[in-house]
mmCIF file of C-alpha atoms in Angstrom:
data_model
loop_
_atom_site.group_PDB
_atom_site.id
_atom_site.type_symbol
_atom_site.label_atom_id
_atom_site.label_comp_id
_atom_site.label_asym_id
_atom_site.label_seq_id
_atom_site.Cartn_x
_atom_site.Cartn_y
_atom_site.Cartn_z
ATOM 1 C CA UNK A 1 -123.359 29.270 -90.457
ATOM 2 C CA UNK A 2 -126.406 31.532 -89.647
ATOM 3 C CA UNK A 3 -126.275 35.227 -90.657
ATOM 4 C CA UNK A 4 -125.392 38.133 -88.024
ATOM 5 C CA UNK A 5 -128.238 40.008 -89.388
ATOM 6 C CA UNK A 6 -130.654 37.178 -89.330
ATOM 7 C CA UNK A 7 -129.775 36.480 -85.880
ATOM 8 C CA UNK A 8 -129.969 40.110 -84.709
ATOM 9 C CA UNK A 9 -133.424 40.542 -86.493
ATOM 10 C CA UNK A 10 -134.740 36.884 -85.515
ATOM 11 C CA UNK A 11 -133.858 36.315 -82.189
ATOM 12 C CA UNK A 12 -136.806 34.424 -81.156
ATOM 13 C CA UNK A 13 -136.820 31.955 -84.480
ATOM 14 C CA UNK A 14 -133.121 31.492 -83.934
ATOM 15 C CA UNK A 15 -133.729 29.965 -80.089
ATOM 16 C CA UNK A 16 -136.571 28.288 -81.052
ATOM 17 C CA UNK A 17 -135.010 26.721 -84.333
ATOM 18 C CA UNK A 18 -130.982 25.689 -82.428
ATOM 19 C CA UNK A 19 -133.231 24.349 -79.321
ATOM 20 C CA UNK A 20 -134.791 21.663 -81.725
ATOM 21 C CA UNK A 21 -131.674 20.746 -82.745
ATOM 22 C CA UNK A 22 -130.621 20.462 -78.488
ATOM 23 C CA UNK A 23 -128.388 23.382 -78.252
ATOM 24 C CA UNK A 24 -129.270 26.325 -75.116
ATOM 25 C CA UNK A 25 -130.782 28.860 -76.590
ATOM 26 C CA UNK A 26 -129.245 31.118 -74.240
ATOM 27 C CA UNK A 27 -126.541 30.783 -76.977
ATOM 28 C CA UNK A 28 -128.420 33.404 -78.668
ATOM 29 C CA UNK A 29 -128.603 35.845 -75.956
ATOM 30 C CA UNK A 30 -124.829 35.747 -75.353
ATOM 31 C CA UNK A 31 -124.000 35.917 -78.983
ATOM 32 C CA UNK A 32 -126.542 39.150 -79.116
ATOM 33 C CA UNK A 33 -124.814 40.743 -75.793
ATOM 34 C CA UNK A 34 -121.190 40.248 -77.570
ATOM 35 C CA UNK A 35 -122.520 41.593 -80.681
ATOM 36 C CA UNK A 36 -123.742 45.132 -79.521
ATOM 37 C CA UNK A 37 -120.356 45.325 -76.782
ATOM 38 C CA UNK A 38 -118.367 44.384 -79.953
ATOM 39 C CA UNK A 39 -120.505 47.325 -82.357
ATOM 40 C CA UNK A 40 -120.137 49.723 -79.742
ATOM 41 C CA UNK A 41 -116.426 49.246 -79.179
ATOM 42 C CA UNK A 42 -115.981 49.310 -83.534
ATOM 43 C CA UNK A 43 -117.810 52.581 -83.516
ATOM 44 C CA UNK A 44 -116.266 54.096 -80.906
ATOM 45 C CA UNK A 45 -113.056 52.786 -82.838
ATOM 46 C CA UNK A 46 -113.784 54.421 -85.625
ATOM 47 C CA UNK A 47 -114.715 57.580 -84.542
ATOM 48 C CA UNK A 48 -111.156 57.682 -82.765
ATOM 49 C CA UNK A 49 -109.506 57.091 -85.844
ATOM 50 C CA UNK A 50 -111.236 59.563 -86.786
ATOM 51 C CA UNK A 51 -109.951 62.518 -84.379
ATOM 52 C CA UNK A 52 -106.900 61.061 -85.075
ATOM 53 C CA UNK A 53 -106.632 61.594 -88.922
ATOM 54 C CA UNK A 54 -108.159 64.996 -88.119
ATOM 55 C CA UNK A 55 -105.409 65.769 -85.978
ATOM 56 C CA UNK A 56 -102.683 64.617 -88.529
ATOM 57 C CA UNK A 57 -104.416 66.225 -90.851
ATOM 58 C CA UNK A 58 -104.368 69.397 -89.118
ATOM 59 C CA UNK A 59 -101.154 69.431 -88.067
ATOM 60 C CA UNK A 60 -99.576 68.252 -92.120
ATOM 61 C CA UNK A 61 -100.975 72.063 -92.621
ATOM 62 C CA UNK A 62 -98.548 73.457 -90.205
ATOM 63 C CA UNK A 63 -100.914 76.492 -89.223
ATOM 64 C CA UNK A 64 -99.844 75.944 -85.297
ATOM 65 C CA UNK A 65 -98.026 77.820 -82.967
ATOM 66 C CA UNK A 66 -95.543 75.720 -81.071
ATOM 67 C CA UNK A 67 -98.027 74.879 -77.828
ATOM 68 C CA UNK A 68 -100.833 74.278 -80.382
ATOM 69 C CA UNK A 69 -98.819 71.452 -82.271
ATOM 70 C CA UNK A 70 -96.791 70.405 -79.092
ATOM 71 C CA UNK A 71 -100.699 69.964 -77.600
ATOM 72 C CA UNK A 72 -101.873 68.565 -80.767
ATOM 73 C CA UNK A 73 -98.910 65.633 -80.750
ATOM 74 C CA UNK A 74 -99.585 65.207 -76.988
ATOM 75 C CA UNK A 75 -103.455 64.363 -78.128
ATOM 76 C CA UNK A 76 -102.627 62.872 -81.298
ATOM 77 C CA UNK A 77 -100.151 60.170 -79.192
ATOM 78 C CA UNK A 78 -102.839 59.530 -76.564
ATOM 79 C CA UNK A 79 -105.590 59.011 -79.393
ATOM 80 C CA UNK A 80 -102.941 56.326 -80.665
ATOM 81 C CA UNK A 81 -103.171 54.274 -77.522
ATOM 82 C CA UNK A 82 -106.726 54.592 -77.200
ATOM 83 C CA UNK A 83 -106.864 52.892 -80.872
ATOM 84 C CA UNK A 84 -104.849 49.897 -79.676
ATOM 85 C CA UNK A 85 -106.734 49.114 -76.671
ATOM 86 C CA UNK A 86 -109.801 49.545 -78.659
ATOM 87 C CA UNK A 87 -108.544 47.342 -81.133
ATOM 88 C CA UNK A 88 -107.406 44.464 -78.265
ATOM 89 C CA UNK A 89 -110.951 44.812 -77.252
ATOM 90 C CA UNK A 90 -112.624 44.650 -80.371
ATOM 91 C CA UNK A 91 -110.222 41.363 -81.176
ATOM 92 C CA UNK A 92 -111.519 39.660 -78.221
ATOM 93 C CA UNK A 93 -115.051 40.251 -78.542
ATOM 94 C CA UNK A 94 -114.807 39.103 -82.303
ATOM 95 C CA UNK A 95 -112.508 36.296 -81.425
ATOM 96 C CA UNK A 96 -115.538 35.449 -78.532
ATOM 97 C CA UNK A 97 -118.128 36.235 -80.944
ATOM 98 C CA UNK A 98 -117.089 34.040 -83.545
ATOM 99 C CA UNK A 99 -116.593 30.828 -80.947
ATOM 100 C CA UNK A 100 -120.470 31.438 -80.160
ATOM 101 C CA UNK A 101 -121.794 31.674 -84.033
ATOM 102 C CA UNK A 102 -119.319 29.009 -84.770
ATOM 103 C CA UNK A 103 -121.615 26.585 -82.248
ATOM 104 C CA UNK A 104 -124.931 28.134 -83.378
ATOM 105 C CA UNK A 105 -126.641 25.160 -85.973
ATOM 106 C CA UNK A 106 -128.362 26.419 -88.466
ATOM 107 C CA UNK A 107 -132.082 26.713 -88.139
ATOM 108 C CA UNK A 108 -134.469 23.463 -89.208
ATOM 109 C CA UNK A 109 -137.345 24.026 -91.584
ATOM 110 C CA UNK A 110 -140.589 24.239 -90.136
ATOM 111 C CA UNK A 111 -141.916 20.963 -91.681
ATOM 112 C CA UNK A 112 -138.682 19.456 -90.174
ATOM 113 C CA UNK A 113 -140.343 16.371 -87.649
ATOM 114 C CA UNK A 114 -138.274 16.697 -84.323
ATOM 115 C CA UNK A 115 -137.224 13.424 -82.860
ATOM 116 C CA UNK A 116 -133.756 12.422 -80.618
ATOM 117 C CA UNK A 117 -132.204 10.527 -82.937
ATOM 118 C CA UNK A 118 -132.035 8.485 -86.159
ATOM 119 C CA UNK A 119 -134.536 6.041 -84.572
ATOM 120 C CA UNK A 120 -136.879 8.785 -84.923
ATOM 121 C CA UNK A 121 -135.877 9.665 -88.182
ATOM 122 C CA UNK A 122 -139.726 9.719 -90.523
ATOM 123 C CA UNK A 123 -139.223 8.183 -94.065
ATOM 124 C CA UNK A 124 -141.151 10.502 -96.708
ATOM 125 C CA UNK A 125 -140.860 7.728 -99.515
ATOM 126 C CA UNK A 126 -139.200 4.869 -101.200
ATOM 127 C CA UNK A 127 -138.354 4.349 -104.225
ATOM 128 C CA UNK A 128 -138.594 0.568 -106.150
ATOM 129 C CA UNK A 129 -138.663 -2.621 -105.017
ATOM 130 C CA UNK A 130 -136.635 -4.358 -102.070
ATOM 131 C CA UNK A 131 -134.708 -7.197 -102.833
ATOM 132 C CA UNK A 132 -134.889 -10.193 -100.879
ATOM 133 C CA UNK A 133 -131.696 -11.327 -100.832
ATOM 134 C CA UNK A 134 -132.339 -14.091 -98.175
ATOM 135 C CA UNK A 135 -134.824 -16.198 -100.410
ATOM 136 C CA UNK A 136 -133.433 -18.919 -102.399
ATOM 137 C CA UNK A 137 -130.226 -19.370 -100.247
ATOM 138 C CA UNK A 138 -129.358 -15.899 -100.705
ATOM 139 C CA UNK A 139 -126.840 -13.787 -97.946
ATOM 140 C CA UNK A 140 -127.920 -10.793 -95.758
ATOM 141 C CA UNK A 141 -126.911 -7.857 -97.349
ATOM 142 C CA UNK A 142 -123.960 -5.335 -95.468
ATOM 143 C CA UNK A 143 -124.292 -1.805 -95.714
ATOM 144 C CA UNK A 144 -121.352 0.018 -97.845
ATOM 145 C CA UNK A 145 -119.474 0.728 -94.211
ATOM 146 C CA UNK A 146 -119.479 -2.589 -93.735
ATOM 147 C CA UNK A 147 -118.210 -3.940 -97.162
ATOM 148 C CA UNK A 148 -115.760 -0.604 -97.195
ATOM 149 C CA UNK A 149 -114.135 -2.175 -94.009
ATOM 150 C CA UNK A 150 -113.511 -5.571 -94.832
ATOM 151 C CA UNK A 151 -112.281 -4.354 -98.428
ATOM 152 C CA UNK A 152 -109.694 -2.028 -96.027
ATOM 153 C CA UNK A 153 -110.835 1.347 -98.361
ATOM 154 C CA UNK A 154 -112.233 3.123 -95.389
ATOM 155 C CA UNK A 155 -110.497 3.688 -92.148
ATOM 156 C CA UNK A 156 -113.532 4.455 -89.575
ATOM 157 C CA UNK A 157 -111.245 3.393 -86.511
ATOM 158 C CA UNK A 158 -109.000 6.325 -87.367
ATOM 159 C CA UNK A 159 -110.908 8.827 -88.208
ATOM 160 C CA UNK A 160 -112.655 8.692 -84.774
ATOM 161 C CA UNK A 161 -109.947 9.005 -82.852
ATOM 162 C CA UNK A 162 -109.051 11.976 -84.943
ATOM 163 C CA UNK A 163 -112.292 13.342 -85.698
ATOM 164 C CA UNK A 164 -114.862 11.896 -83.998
ATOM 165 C CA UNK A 165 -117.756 9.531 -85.007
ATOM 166 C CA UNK A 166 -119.502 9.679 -88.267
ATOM 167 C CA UNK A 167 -116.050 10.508 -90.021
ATOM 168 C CA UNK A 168 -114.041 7.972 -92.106
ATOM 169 C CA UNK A 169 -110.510 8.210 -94.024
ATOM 170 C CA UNK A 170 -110.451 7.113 -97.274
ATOM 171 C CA UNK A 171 -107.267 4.593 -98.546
ATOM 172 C CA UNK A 172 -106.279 2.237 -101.417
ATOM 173 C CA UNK A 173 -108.031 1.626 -104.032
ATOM 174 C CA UNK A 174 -111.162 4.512 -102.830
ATOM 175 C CA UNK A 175 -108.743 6.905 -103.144
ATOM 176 C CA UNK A 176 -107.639 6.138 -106.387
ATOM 177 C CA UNK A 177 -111.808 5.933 -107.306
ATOM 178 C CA UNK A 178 -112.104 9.430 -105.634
ATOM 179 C CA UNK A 179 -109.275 10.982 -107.634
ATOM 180 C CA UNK A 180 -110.501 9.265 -111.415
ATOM 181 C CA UNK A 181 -113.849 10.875 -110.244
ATOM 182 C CA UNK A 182 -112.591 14.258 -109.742
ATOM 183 C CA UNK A 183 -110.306 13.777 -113.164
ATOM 184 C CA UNK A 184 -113.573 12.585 -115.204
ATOM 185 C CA UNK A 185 -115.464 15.972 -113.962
ATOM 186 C CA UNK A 186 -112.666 18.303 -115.119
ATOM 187 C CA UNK A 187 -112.293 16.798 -118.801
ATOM 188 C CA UNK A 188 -115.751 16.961 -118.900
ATOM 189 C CA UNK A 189 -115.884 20.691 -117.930
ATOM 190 C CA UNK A 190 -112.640 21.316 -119.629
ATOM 191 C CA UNK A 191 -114.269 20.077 -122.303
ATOM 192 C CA UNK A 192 -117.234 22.793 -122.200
ATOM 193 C CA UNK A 193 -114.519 25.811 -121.772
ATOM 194 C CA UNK A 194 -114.011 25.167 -118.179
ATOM 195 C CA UNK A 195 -110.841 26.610 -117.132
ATOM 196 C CA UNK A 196 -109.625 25.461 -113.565
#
């Protein structure tokens, strides 16, 4: 998630960088607009509050004369009200606020090639030698998806219709991997004082 601050002091980088990644930049703009309504209604919030501990504080003191405190209580109850629909409005425009940084990507690095998908995607190296497993009556390889499917340790049906694509459930047998992996890295910390 992208800092407030960073956002309010980098407009311009922040469009440029979410448009690269295909989101409106005009994201930004409504984020910024909800931002200063939702600063101005906090001040103004706490500046009421305020008044309003001034006023109890005032009248703990008891130095009134009855139409002083009765007007005091009248203000102090009207300050009250003012508090709770500044704090309904201050809930929505965080709630609204939120939605919009929620949706904001973070910014790519600027040696970050730009491309529409994976077919564009630029390989920076390899590392070893391929294997060519179809010499010598080898078999084409499948990718781990592929063997993770037949082996029935990864649910990718599922998880889409839960999720969406790109998501996949774990079950069987990569569950019980996943959970002797997670075991093996606490005794190991445990091991070096780790307490969990």
């Amino acid at each position: 998630m992208l800092d407030v601050t960073f956002i309010r002091n980098n407009p311009d980088k922040v469009r440029e960088g979410i448009e690269k990644k295909g989101v409106d930049p005009k994201l930004v703009d409504e984020f910024l607009t909800l931002d200063e309504k939702w600063r101005g209604v906090r001040a103004s919030l706490d500046e009421t509050r305020a008044k309003q501990n001034g006023i109890t504080e005032r009248l703990s003191k008891k130095s009134f004369s009855a139409d002083e405190r009765e007007g005091a209580v009248l203000e102090a109850k009207g300050l009250k009200e003012k508090i709770s629909g500044l704090e309904d409005e201050a809930r929505c425009l965080e709630e609204e606020r939120g939605r919009i940084l929620n949706n904001l990507p973070n910014i790519p690095f600027p040696d970050v090639p730009i491309g529409r998908g994976e077919s564009e995607n630029v390989v920076v190296r390899e590392e070893g030698k391929k294997k060519n497993f179809s010499a010598k009556g080898g078999f084409e390889p499948k990718d781990y998806l592929a063997l993770a499917e037949n082996l029935g340790i990864i649910d990718v049906k599922k998880a889409a219709q839960v999720s969406g694509s790109r998501f996949g459930y774990l079950k069987g047998d990569a569950v019980l991997l996943e959970f002797a992996l997670i075991r093996l890295a606490f005794d190991t910390l445990s091991r070096e004082g780790f307490q969990p």
